[in-house]
XYZ file of C-alpha atoms in Angstrom:
724
model
C -179.600 -3.300 110.696
C -183.148 -2.652 111.314
C -186.382 -4.827 110.184
C -188.939 -2.882 108.461
C -191.870 -4.631 107.126
C -193.539 -3.050 103.723
C -196.035 -0.607 104.441
C -199.157 -1.118 102.372
C -201.860 1.764 101.776
C -205.125 1.281 99.497
C -206.628 4.036 97.625
C -209.886 4.060 96.000
C -210.504 5.477 92.684
C -213.550 8.177 92.824
C -216.411 6.852 91.255
C -220.245 7.466 91.058
C -221.106 3.772 90.710
C -219.516 2.670 93.999
C -220.075 -0.988 94.704
C -221.698 -0.638 98.071
C -223.163 -4.227 97.859
C -219.832 -5.518 97.405
C -217.559 -3.426 99.352
C -217.436 -2.264 103.113
C -214.956 -0.086 104.101
C -214.169 0.701 107.853
C -211.753 3.696 107.938
C -211.251 3.556 111.677
C -210.291 0.077 112.081
C -208.556 0.177 108.372
C -210.234 -2.766 107.325
C -212.030 -3.738 104.001
C -214.503 -6.417 103.365
C -215.614 -7.905 99.973
C -218.873 -9.746 99.215
C -219.072 -11.387 95.907
C -222.297 -13.698 95.706
C -222.157 -17.250 94.086
C -222.570 -17.712 90.290
C -225.992 -19.242 90.023
C -225.021 -20.842 86.733
C -222.594 -23.132 88.241
C -225.205 -25.350 89.805
C -226.103 -26.413 93.355
C -222.619 -27.647 94.133
C -220.598 -24.497 94.218
C -217.888 -23.820 96.717
C -217.111 -20.559 95.622
C -215.829 -18.265 98.324
C -218.116 -15.231 98.876
C -216.773 -13.218 101.884
C -213.161 -11.586 102.160
C -211.987 -9.240 104.777
C -208.787 -7.448 104.720
C -206.738 -5.096 107.230
C -204.112 -2.724 105.831
C -201.987 0.037 107.206
C -204.201 2.853 106.068
C -207.057 3.767 103.539
C -207.265 6.683 101.165
C -211.070 6.803 100.094
C -211.908 9.863 97.978
C -208.698 11.535 99.529
C -207.022 14.658 97.551
C -203.484 14.418 96.277
C -202.121 16.331 99.055
C -203.436 13.762 101.940
C -202.266 11.062 99.855
C -198.695 12.489 99.957
C -198.915 13.394 103.656
C -199.522 9.711 104.347
C -197.347 7.956 101.740
C -194.376 10.166 101.096
C -193.592 12.565 103.823
C -191.875 9.989 106.135
C -189.997 8.025 103.491
C -188.501 11.327 101.945
C -187.371 12.395 105.372
C -185.750 9.057 105.960
C -183.975 9.354 102.409
C -182.413 12.897 103.525
C -181.020 10.950 106.785
C -179.273 8.376 104.536
C -181.906 5.350 104.228
C -182.972 4.064 100.883
C -186.832 4.734 100.142
C -189.246 3.387 97.520
C -192.782 4.328 96.713
C -194.580 2.394 94.194
C -198.171 2.071 92.988
C -199.910 -1.169 92.044
C -203.278 -2.182 90.630
C -205.323 -2.700 87.611
C -205.308 -0.642 84.624
C -207.194 2.328 84.928
C -207.253 2.220 88.735
C -205.240 5.594 89.058
C -201.707 4.530 89.613
C -200.209 7.232 87.274
C -202.500 9.741 88.522
C -201.245 8.872 92.213
C -197.454 8.952 91.214
C -197.265 11.848 88.619
C -200.621 13.718 89.001
C -202.732 15.480 86.813
C -201.506 18.040 84.261
C -204.860 20.288 84.820
C -204.148 22.005 88.114
C -201.133 22.509 89.942
C -202.987 21.267 92.984
C -203.216 17.806 91.240
C -199.715 17.107 91.092
C -198.967 13.513 92.665
C -196.278 11.902 94.852
C -193.077 12.242 92.364
C -193.282 16.199 91.997
C -194.226 16.578 95.717
C -191.178 14.469 96.709
C -188.841 16.472 94.781
C -190.192 19.627 96.175
C -189.656 18.078 99.781
C -186.127 17.069 99.110
C -184.844 20.517 97.976
C -186.781 22.049 100.949
C -185.348 19.700 103.427
C -181.713 20.229 101.630
C -182.123 24.208 102.002
C -183.152 23.469 105.622
C -179.667 21.910 106.312
C -176.923 24.356 105.174
C -174.419 22.334 107.542
C -174.419 19.785 105.102
C -173.482 19.754 101.193
C -175.818 17.700 99.027
C -175.132 16.323 95.839
C -178.647 15.194 93.929
C -178.741 13.359 90.515
C -181.675 11.871 88.897
C -182.528 8.949 86.373
C -185.548 7.678 84.797
C -185.970 4.344 83.668
C -188.590 2.463 81.385
C -189.142 -1.391 81.087
C -191.067 -2.015 78.139
C -191.757 -5.458 76.953
C -188.732 -6.779 79.274
C -186.441 -4.159 77.453
C -184.705 -1.490 79.450
C -184.666 2.225 78.278
C -183.043 5.215 79.275
C -185.747 8.105 79.335
C -183.111 11.034 80.009
C -180.651 9.751 77.399
C -179.811 12.081 74.289
C -180.792 9.091 72.154
C -184.416 8.694 71.863
C -185.941 5.502 73.165
C -187.168 4.618 69.838
C -183.465 4.319 68.865
C -182.157 2.801 71.791
C -181.416 -1.126 71.678
C -182.802 -1.542 75.214
C -180.109 -3.874 76.186
C -178.959 -1.916 79.320
C -177.540 -4.084 81.706
C -178.828 -4.426 85.455
C -176.058 -5.484 88.158
C -175.790 -6.253 91.741
C -173.107 -3.692 93.434
C -171.708 -4.548 96.621
C -171.593 -0.747 97.586
C -174.611 0.859 95.916
C -176.958 -2.247 95.427
C -178.795 -2.509 92.212
C -177.408 -0.493 89.729
C -178.253 0.059 86.068
C -175.106 -0.059 84.045
C -174.602 3.084 81.687
C -177.743 4.921 82.996
C -177.656 8.605 82.529
C -177.462 10.537 85.805
C -178.435 14.162 85.500
C -177.093 16.441 88.364
C -180.025 18.761 89.497
C -179.013 21.801 91.827
C -182.560 22.833 91.949
C -186.259 21.603 92.038
C -186.980 23.220 88.770
C -183.915 21.162 87.174
C -185.388 17.908 88.911
C -189.025 18.423 87.414
C -187.651 19.419 83.993
C -185.802 15.972 83.975
C -189.387 14.305 85.121
C -191.240 16.015 82.502
C -188.823 15.433 79.852
C -188.757 11.544 80.612
C -192.652 11.517 80.787
C -192.746 12.664 77.009
C -190.670 9.630 76.250
C -192.811 7.033 78.043
C -194.890 4.421 75.962
C -198.684 5.148 76.021
C -201.534 3.492 74.170
C -205.223 3.515 74.512
C -207.802 0.629 75.111
C -211.307 0.310 76.445
C -210.524 0.930 79.848
C -208.237 3.506 79.738
C -207.585 6.182 77.025
C -203.992 7.011 78.049
C -202.643 3.630 79.533
C -199.031 3.412 80.191
C -197.935 0.272 78.480
C -194.539 -0.057 80.620
C -193.102 0.161 84.242
C -191.188 3.458 84.786
C -188.782 4.174 87.642
C -188.000 8.055 88.627
C -184.819 7.564 91.056
C -183.329 10.388 93.083
C -179.743 9.668 94.199
C -178.411 11.863 97.115
C -175.098 12.198 98.676
C -174.313 14.454 101.496
C -171.301 15.416 103.719
C -170.887 17.647 106.384
C -169.503 21.184 105.790
C -168.923 21.728 109.605
C -166.871 18.814 110.177
C -163.763 17.833 108.334
C -165.068 14.171 108.173
C -164.383 11.799 105.443
C -167.515 10.367 106.100
C -170.110 10.507 103.056
C -173.913 9.555 103.471
C -175.727 8.157 100.084
C -179.251 7.103 99.573
C -181.667 6.916 96.969
C -185.343 7.096 96.352
C -187.342 4.945 93.851
C -190.909 6.433 92.650
C -192.122 3.583 90.669
C -195.265 3.711 88.353
C -196.068 0.140 87.549
C -198.188 -0.696 84.405
C -201.693 -1.900 85.350
C -202.465 -5.715 85.298
C -205.409 -6.155 82.872
C -207.915 -8.896 81.417
C -207.598 -9.061 77.807
C -211.231 -9.972 77.268
C -212.329 -6.775 78.937
C -209.658 -4.306 77.398
C -210.266 -5.733 73.951
C -206.401 -5.736 73.226
C -205.151 -7.073 70.124
C -201.923 -6.823 68.008
C -199.126 -4.845 69.482
C -201.512 -3.871 72.661
C -202.031 -7.565 73.277
C -198.303 -8.296 73.120
C -197.524 -5.402 75.573
C -200.493 -6.706 78.003
C -198.768 -10.325 78.031
C -195.508 -8.731 79.071
C -196.996 -6.461 81.672
C -199.006 -9.427 83.223
C -195.899 -11.803 83.027
C -193.629 -9.248 84.718
C -196.308 -8.653 87.447
C -196.722 -12.481 87.868
C -193.052 -12.774 88.461
C -193.126 -9.855 90.935
C -195.946 -11.812 92.946
C -193.782 -14.800 92.907
C -191.085 -12.757 94.444
C -193.372 -11.650 97.135
C -194.491 -15.043 97.898
C -190.993 -16.477 98.139
C -190.024 -13.544 100.529
C -193.247 -14.356 102.768
C -192.330 -18.005 103.233
C -190.111 -18.974 106.220
C -187.017 -21.076 105.371
C -187.071 -20.078 101.665
C -183.502 -19.949 100.282
C -183.920 -18.875 96.772
C -185.831 -15.872 95.702
C -186.136 -15.758 91.939
C -185.407 -11.757 91.481
C -183.684 -12.567 87.977
C -186.897 -13.813 86.308
C -187.754 -10.457 84.911
C -186.087 -7.108 84.920
C -188.724 -5.500 86.913
C -188.158 -7.753 89.967
C -184.418 -7.581 89.375
C -184.317 -3.593 89.400
C -186.719 -3.695 92.539
C -184.334 -6.205 94.571
C -183.458 -3.375 96.975
C -186.818 -2.323 97.330
C -188.502 -5.939 97.975
C -186.510 -7.741 100.673
C -183.515 -5.712 100.505
C -182.363 -2.333 102.142
C -184.916 0.145 101.627
C -187.846 1.437 103.305
C -190.770 0.754 100.992
C -194.320 1.829 100.564
C -197.003 0.306 98.063
C -200.084 2.225 97.354
C -202.636 -0.394 96.142
C -205.014 1.372 93.596
C -208.630 -0.360 93.395
C -211.373 0.530 91.026
C -214.436 -0.173 93.126
C -217.134 -0.722 90.552
C -219.182 -4.067 90.444
C -217.689 -4.994 87.248
C -214.148 -4.663 88.710
C -214.671 -6.774 91.793
C -212.408 -9.777 90.209
C -209.468 -7.298 89.846
C -209.861 -5.629 93.041
C -209.840 -9.160 95.100
C -206.775 -9.769 93.155
C -205.081 -6.464 94.059
C -206.007 -6.880 97.677
C -204.691 -10.324 97.961
C -201.192 -9.153 96.617
C -201.187 -6.388 99.054
C -201.622 -8.735 101.878
C -198.858 -10.783 101.010
C -196.558 -7.533 100.395
C -197.376 -6.866 104.023
C -195.476 -10.154 105.104
C -192.337 -9.012 103.290
C -189.598 -7.444 105.580
C -186.689 -5.429 104.433
C -183.393 -4.794 106.693
C -182.691 -1.231 106.701
C -179.512 0.583 107.312
C -178.102 4.103 106.824
C -175.793 3.983 103.835
C -172.283 5.423 104.949
C -168.909 5.484 103.037
C -165.444 7.054 103.557
C -164.559 9.419 100.981
C -160.821 8.074 99.887
C -159.725 11.556 99.115
C -160.737 12.607 102.447
C -158.966 9.765 104.176
C -155.830 10.347 102.310
C -155.800 13.933 103.605
C -156.542 12.957 107.128
C -153.613 10.402 106.881
C -151.163 12.997 105.558
C -152.095 15.289 108.404
C -151.692 12.627 110.921
C -148.314 12.054 109.572
C -147.214 15.537 109.434
C -148.338 15.994 113.119
C -146.422 12.842 114.211
C -143.338 14.012 112.336
C -143.640 17.381 114.282
C -143.782 15.486 117.559
C -140.861 13.434 116.715
C -138.739 16.716 115.743
C -139.840 18.188 118.847
C -138.959 15.055 121.147
C -135.589 14.981 119.177
C -134.944 18.711 120.144
C -135.807 18.217 123.755
C -133.542 15.046 124.028
C -130.762 17.209 122.405
C -130.376 14.759 119.232
C -129.569 15.958 115.924
C -131.909 15.905 112.959
C -133.116 12.302 112.492
C -134.544 11.150 109.254
C -137.413 9.012 109.341
C -137.948 8.385 105.724
C -137.270 5.139 104.159
C -133.562 4.546 103.326
C -132.120 4.940 99.832
C -129.712 2.624 98.377
C -126.836 4.907 99.450
C -127.807 5.139 102.939
C -128.431 1.504 103.098
C -124.746 1.352 101.702
C -123.574 3.728 104.837
C -125.425 1.607 107.253
C -123.921 -1.478 105.930
C -120.502 0.056 106.257
C -120.947 0.973 110.093
C -122.330 -2.485 110.748
C -119.208 -3.937 109.225
C -117.026 -1.681 111.069
C -118.782 -2.513 114.549
C -118.591 -6.342 113.696
C -114.803 -6.096 112.852
C -114.126 -4.014 116.197
C -113.505 -0.655 114.427
C -116.348 0.881 116.272
C -116.798 0.443 120.168
C -120.430 1.390 119.803
C -123.175 2.782 117.406
C -125.246 5.672 118.134
C -128.762 4.934 117.716
C -131.256 7.300 116.602
C -134.476 5.530 115.520
C -136.390 2.692 115.477
C -136.127 2.452 111.726
C -132.369 2.772 112.070
C -132.088 -0.151 114.504
C -134.274 -2.321 112.202
C -131.777 -1.516 108.983
C -128.898 -2.153 111.228
C -130.085 -5.505 112.264
C -131.103 -6.349 108.500
C -127.607 -5.370 107.328
C -125.975 -7.567 110.090
C -128.108 -10.565 108.815
C -126.944 -9.901 105.291
C -123.453 -9.909 106.505
C -123.924 -13.165 108.323
C -125.479 -14.828 105.366
C -122.746 -13.855 102.954
C -119.975 -15.032 105.360
C -121.938 -18.274 106.078
C -122.376 -18.856 102.339
C -118.617 -17.941 101.660
C -117.230 -20.518 104.249
C -119.538 -23.110 104.196
C -118.273 -24.475 100.654
C -114.711 -24.494 102.006
C -114.845 -28.271 102.664
C -111.197 -28.694 101.771
C -110.546 -27.222 105.259
C -111.438 -30.624 106.989
C -109.227 -32.538 104.482
C -105.969 -30.524 105.244
C -106.382 -30.184 108.918
C -103.623 -32.259 110.725
C -104.221 -34.670 113.556
C -103.940 -32.717 116.730
C -105.304 -35.371 119.371
C -102.969 -36.664 121.827
C -104.220 -40.369 121.311
C -104.823 -40.388 117.443
C -106.917 -38.422 114.720
C -109.762 -36.230 115.649
C -113.161 -36.781 114.448
C -114.711 -34.411 111.911
C -116.816 -32.577 114.547
C -113.798 -32.322 116.624
C -111.541 -30.676 114.347
C -114.431 -28.294 113.780
C -114.398 -27.414 117.392
C -110.579 -26.775 117.414
C -110.719 -24.643 114.542
C -113.566 -22.658 116.082
C -111.358 -22.043 119.017
C -108.380 -21.136 117.185
C -110.043 -18.376 115.507
C -110.992 -16.547 118.719
C -107.267 -16.418 120.390
C -105.237 -13.396 120.123
C -103.793 -11.782 117.081
C -101.641 -13.365 114.161
C -97.858 -12.781 114.463
C -95.312 -13.568 111.887
C -92.839 -16.012 113.550
C -92.258 -19.454 112.390
C -95.171 -21.707 111.391
C -97.328 -22.247 107.957
C -100.677 -20.207 108.117
C -104.217 -21.487 106.939
C -104.958 -17.659 106.029
C -107.135 -15.205 107.693
C -110.801 -14.866 108.023
C -112.555 -12.058 106.307
C -112.327 -9.122 108.672
C -116.166 -8.565 108.459
C -116.876 -11.826 110.006
C -117.315 -13.119 113.509
C -116.486 -16.451 115.067
C -119.338 -18.862 114.551
C -119.793 -19.541 118.500
C -119.007 -18.013 121.546
C -117.007 -19.539 124.419
C -118.029 -16.849 126.996
C -119.746 -19.426 128.976
C -117.035 -22.286 129.320
C -115.219 -22.640 132.536
C -111.806 -21.507 132.708
C -110.483 -24.904 133.527
C -111.710 -25.972 130.221
C -109.790 -23.311 128.442
C -106.368 -24.180 130.169
C -106.732 -28.032 129.225
C -107.747 -27.468 125.603
C -105.448 -24.682 124.880
C -102.345 -26.466 126.537
C -103.205 -29.585 124.281
C -103.512 -27.435 121.168
C -100.270 -25.561 121.582
C -98.658 -28.739 122.412
C -99.821 -30.297 119.216
C -99.324 -27.100 117.095
C -95.672 -27.168 118.372
C -95.143 -30.672 116.774
C -96.689 -29.471 113.482
C -94.750 -26.356 112.915
C -91.694 -28.652 111.983
C -93.526 -29.514 108.606
C -92.627 -26.112 106.854
C -89.277 -24.382 106.563
C -89.185 -20.829 108.077
C -88.304 -19.328 104.668
C -91.447 -20.724 102.932
C -93.532 -19.535 106.207
C -91.835 -16.041 105.627
C -92.694 -15.601 102.152
C -96.260 -16.760 102.761
C -96.782 -14.398 105.558
C -95.000 -11.534 103.683
C -97.341 -12.025 100.798
C -100.387 -11.908 103.209
C -99.189 -8.803 104.775
C -98.739 -7.081 101.485
C -102.278 -8.096 100.476
C -103.725 -6.940 103.517
C -101.857 -3.627 103.204
C -103.274 -3.191 99.668
C -106.510 -3.698 100.951
C -108.073 0.087 100.172
C -111.114 2.003 101.827
C -114.583 0.791 100.284
C -115.455 4.172 98.951
C -111.954 4.197 97.018
C -112.489 0.690 95.879
C -116.133 1.838 94.634
C -114.559 4.358 92.420
C -111.887 2.167 91.240
C -114.869 -0.571 90.332
C -116.839 1.985 88.636
C -113.959 3.019 86.374
C -113.125 -0.682 85.734
C -115.644 -3.792 85.627
C -118.713 -1.709 86.785
C -118.207 1.014 83.964
C -121.142 -0.338 81.776
C -123.325 -0.492 84.790
C -122.322 2.935 86.092
C -122.834 4.417 82.298
C -126.246 2.761 82.215
C -127.283 4.279 85.496
C -126.054 7.799 84.580
C -127.789 7.544 81.479
C -130.955 6.868 83.005
C -130.387 9.691 85.358
C -129.995 12.121 82.397
C -133.105 10.708 80.836
C -135.058 11.177 83.915
C -133.835 14.583 83.968
C -134.852 15.368 80.512
C -138.158 13.614 81.202
C -138.920 15.996 84.232
C -137.983 19.065 82.095
C -140.329 17.970 79.496
C -143.066 17.346 82.311
C -142.647 20.617 83.828
C -143.114 22.391 80.440
C -146.047 20.591 79.445
C -147.612 21.290 82.939
C -146.913 24.945 82.523
C -148.648 24.866 79.045
C -151.920 22.935 80.697
C -151.842 25.612 83.411
C -151.713 28.512 81.000
C -154.488 26.679 78.748
C -156.663 26.378 82.014
C -156.296 30.078 82.579
C -157.248 31.049 79.096
C -160.261 28.960 79.443
C -161.305 30.453 82.877
C -160.705 33.954 81.450
C -162.952 33.179 78.294
C -165.630 31.918 80.400
C -165.777 34.926 82.446
C -165.962 36.902 79.399
C -168.893 34.743 77.934
C -170.607 35.313 81.264
C -170.418 38.936 81.017
C -171.474 39.011 77.525
C -174.579 37.021 78.447
C -175.251 39.442 81.317
C -175.377 42.432 79.183
C -177.491 40.989 76.701
C -181.115 42.173 76.502
C -183.705 39.711 78.439
C -185.669 39.067 75.056
C -182.568 37.681 73.241
C -181.385 35.578 76.040
C -181.908 32.425 73.919
C -180.203 33.859 70.973
C -176.369 33.564 70.781
C -174.788 36.457 69.084
C -171.480 36.310 66.939
C -169.231 37.559 69.478
C -170.644 34.779 72.089
C -170.168 32.246 69.243
C -166.439 33.282 68.794
C -165.718 32.822 72.541
C -167.586 29.458 72.591
C -165.628 28.298 69.701
C -162.485 29.500 71.647
C -163.261 27.700 74.554
C -164.011 24.558 72.859
C -160.560 24.578 70.768
C -159.025 25.305 74.141
C -160.449 22.342 75.844
C -159.472 20.286 72.979
C -155.742 21.388 73.216
C -156.195 20.918 77.397
C -157.205 17.122 76.650
C -154.101 16.595 74.433
C -151.761 18.308 76.652
C -153.153 16.336 79.687
C -153.003 13.072 77.839
C -149.323 13.850 77.336
C -148.838 14.516 80.947
C -150.246 11.145 81.714
C -147.975 9.654 79.324
C -144.785 11.280 80.618
C -145.636 10.421 84.226
C -145.761 6.701 83.043
C -142.355 7.119 81.784
C -140.886 8.867 84.604
C -142.027 6.149 86.838
C -140.718 3.747 84.460
C -137.295 5.219 84.562
C -137.127 5.534 88.278
C -137.893 1.875 88.489
C -135.054 1.217 86.144
C -132.619 3.596 88.187
C -133.310 1.845 91.530
C -132.843 -1.652 89.520
C -129.426 -0.398 88.315
C -128.448 1.160 91.817
C -128.969 -2.221 93.532
C -127.221 -4.064 90.546
C -124.268 -1.854 91.033
C -124.054 -2.328 94.652
C -124.206 -6.172 94.302
C -121.618 -6.339 91.590
C -119.472 -4.297 93.543
C -119.823 -6.610 96.635
C -118.917 -9.588 94.363
C -115.921 -7.697 92.859
C -114.398 -6.439 96.232
C -114.528 -9.864 97.676
C -112.898 -11.575 94.591
C -110.040 -8.846 94.580
C -109.434 -8.028 98.150
C -110.830 -10.999 100.045
C -108.369 -13.391 101.659
C -108.338 -17.175 100.621
C -106.456 -19.924 102.298
C -102.859 -20.810 101.119
C -102.478 -24.528 100.358
C -99.270 -25.975 99.001
C -99.445 -28.982 96.251
C -97.685 -31.129 98.822
C -100.386 -30.439 101.315
C -103.265 -31.263 99.029
C -101.707 -34.506 98.061
C -100.919 -35.368 101.820
C -104.055 -34.080 103.176
C -102.010 -32.626 106.122
C -101.531 -28.787 106.461
C -99.259 -27.285 109.193
C -100.785 -24.720 111.467
C -99.308 -21.141 112.084
C -99.303 -20.163 115.795
C -97.442 -18.359 118.357
C -94.417 -20.494 119.959
C -95.348 -21.499 123.443
C -92.000 -20.478 124.854
C -93.042 -16.766 125.464
C -96.591 -17.719 126.870
C -97.845 -18.660 130.136
C -99.926 -21.525 130.909
C -103.125 -19.410 131.452
C -102.251 -16.763 128.692
C -104.608 -18.205 126.083
C -107.604 -18.687 128.402
C -106.924 -15.267 129.903
C -106.945 -13.453 126.476
C -109.951 -15.147 125.350
C -111.968 -14.619 128.548
C -111.169 -10.581 128.307
C -112.147 -10.432 124.566
C -115.256 -12.116 125.470
C -116.163 -9.820 128.506
C -115.293 -6.692 126.165
C -118.112 -8.376 123.579
C -120.467 -8.673 126.489
C -120.186 -5.008 127.573
C -120.620 -3.785 123.888
C -123.750 -5.936 123.727
C -125.073 -4.354 127.226
C -124.286 -0.772 125.861
C -126.109 -1.250 122.676
C -129.310 -2.934 124.338
C -129.154 -0.130 126.982
C -129.220 2.548 124.029
C -132.145 0.583 122.294
C -134.123 0.982 125.598
C -133.542 4.412 125.824
C -134.741 5.224 122.181
């Protein structure tokens, strides 16, 4: 941000009765000296000040309107086109020439003021910048007796409530809520709005001014620009406030009474609050600035101490009888020069342009990925988010890999790797939750220590080691059951020394050999044959999924199919109404073209008269627009319904998968086989290979070999991830 002080220019009203004894102007040094002699009626002791000297940015003494605009308006208007906010306002006593300075006189085109000249310059600058697209809107606000009126509204100010709210917007600064903004595509349009607002202003007569404006008026041009050459999402916006303040007045001089007196009180009060704001801004270390004391100071918050290049034209009436008002105006102008604003170019990013840019970037990146896959001799890789069906397929692959059914997984993308890791984590959590609740395992584990019973932690270690040794054989013995094929051992013994394998496995085999006697061979054969039959009955998950949908999952599957049919119907209905809307839009465009042709063929003197043919077409357009709105509302409602149905479909898909997993585990999972006698005694025989056929190092060899194979698989997987 750049600091910019408020620029102050003094303009004197031309008069034949110039107070040459009281005022001394130095146009080169840009100073003014004021001399007011002491009042002799006050007596000998009179400390009244007699001399004042002021210095300002510029002086306009007997200056024509063109010179006034060149000094006061040109630079600020040019800055507004570049993206800075700008404000020009006139301040002074009633009758000093504020309205003439801002709006000008209606007698001659040369007498036009700052506002019409600024409008002309803005559209001239816009035409000189064809590489930019400009949008210009105008608004006109009146503050009368602390009530805010919209001068461009279709409702006359006399019928308005005057309760328009002023708000502080983080993006646009101070905004007037509900204010009419009229699009202006030419200088003529903007001037028409200016003149229309002028006719709605409140004007009254008193002794010093036959047409005194009794309100503060703010004419604002809102400008937005974006580049036509660059496909940039940057939008530059700014506003130009052109303010005609009501004049401060001494009611003794104006002879105001009744309504005029009430208006004068409100005017003087708001100008007094404005002076308090200026004083607060000029004081260093002042925390609070009373902007909200009046509507005028609040609406000019950006202009005084905010983000705006501001210039004040101080109008004075240099006649002897107005010296007190002149001194008051010059003092206020001096305080205004101490106010500094922080200005910056107003830039925002167009969200629609940003979306288009991001879409293009995504398309380009996908093309880059497709080219990379082609050069790497890889098939077509999908980079979109996974659907529930695809997630289920990845889960199946992860289960096969963990079960040993797959030696390696072909890695295609980072998204696939993340999904694999996620599914493996889910499998681990399910197995952990499934087996963490089986506390009875500790109770039925037999004592296998040579010197006495194992502690709980030692029992757990023995059990973990048994899970990783060889494959189960159906010889003698009584089995604990079998772990789920999707699970892995909880710990890894790849780093244990071989001597430790030898000692521990030999001890376990000897103790298991002792415990095998507790179950007869006939009982063990029955149990093992039942387990084998259960394992043989375990179907493929796809077949099981079809069985689940025809059994316990029938209701969920029916709901899912019903929602899919409902979605299909909604989409058909949506396409039908969309076609109708497009047809109506086409009819509207064609009818508009016909109306334009009718207007072009109409005679010049009948241009403002609508004939019967044109009236029929206009009525048709109105009816078509009504139908268009109805259909468009239907489309919005249908889109909401489609979104709701889609959400329900996703919910039921997830629900079906979750229920299927539960059903599958209950029906085909393996549970420990425990007899009533074992539950009572707290001991359980262990099924194991006979040691008669085993070498002393066999168990350690099998376990070490399996761990080495697992290590090689892990290295292959990590290598594939590194290449991807």
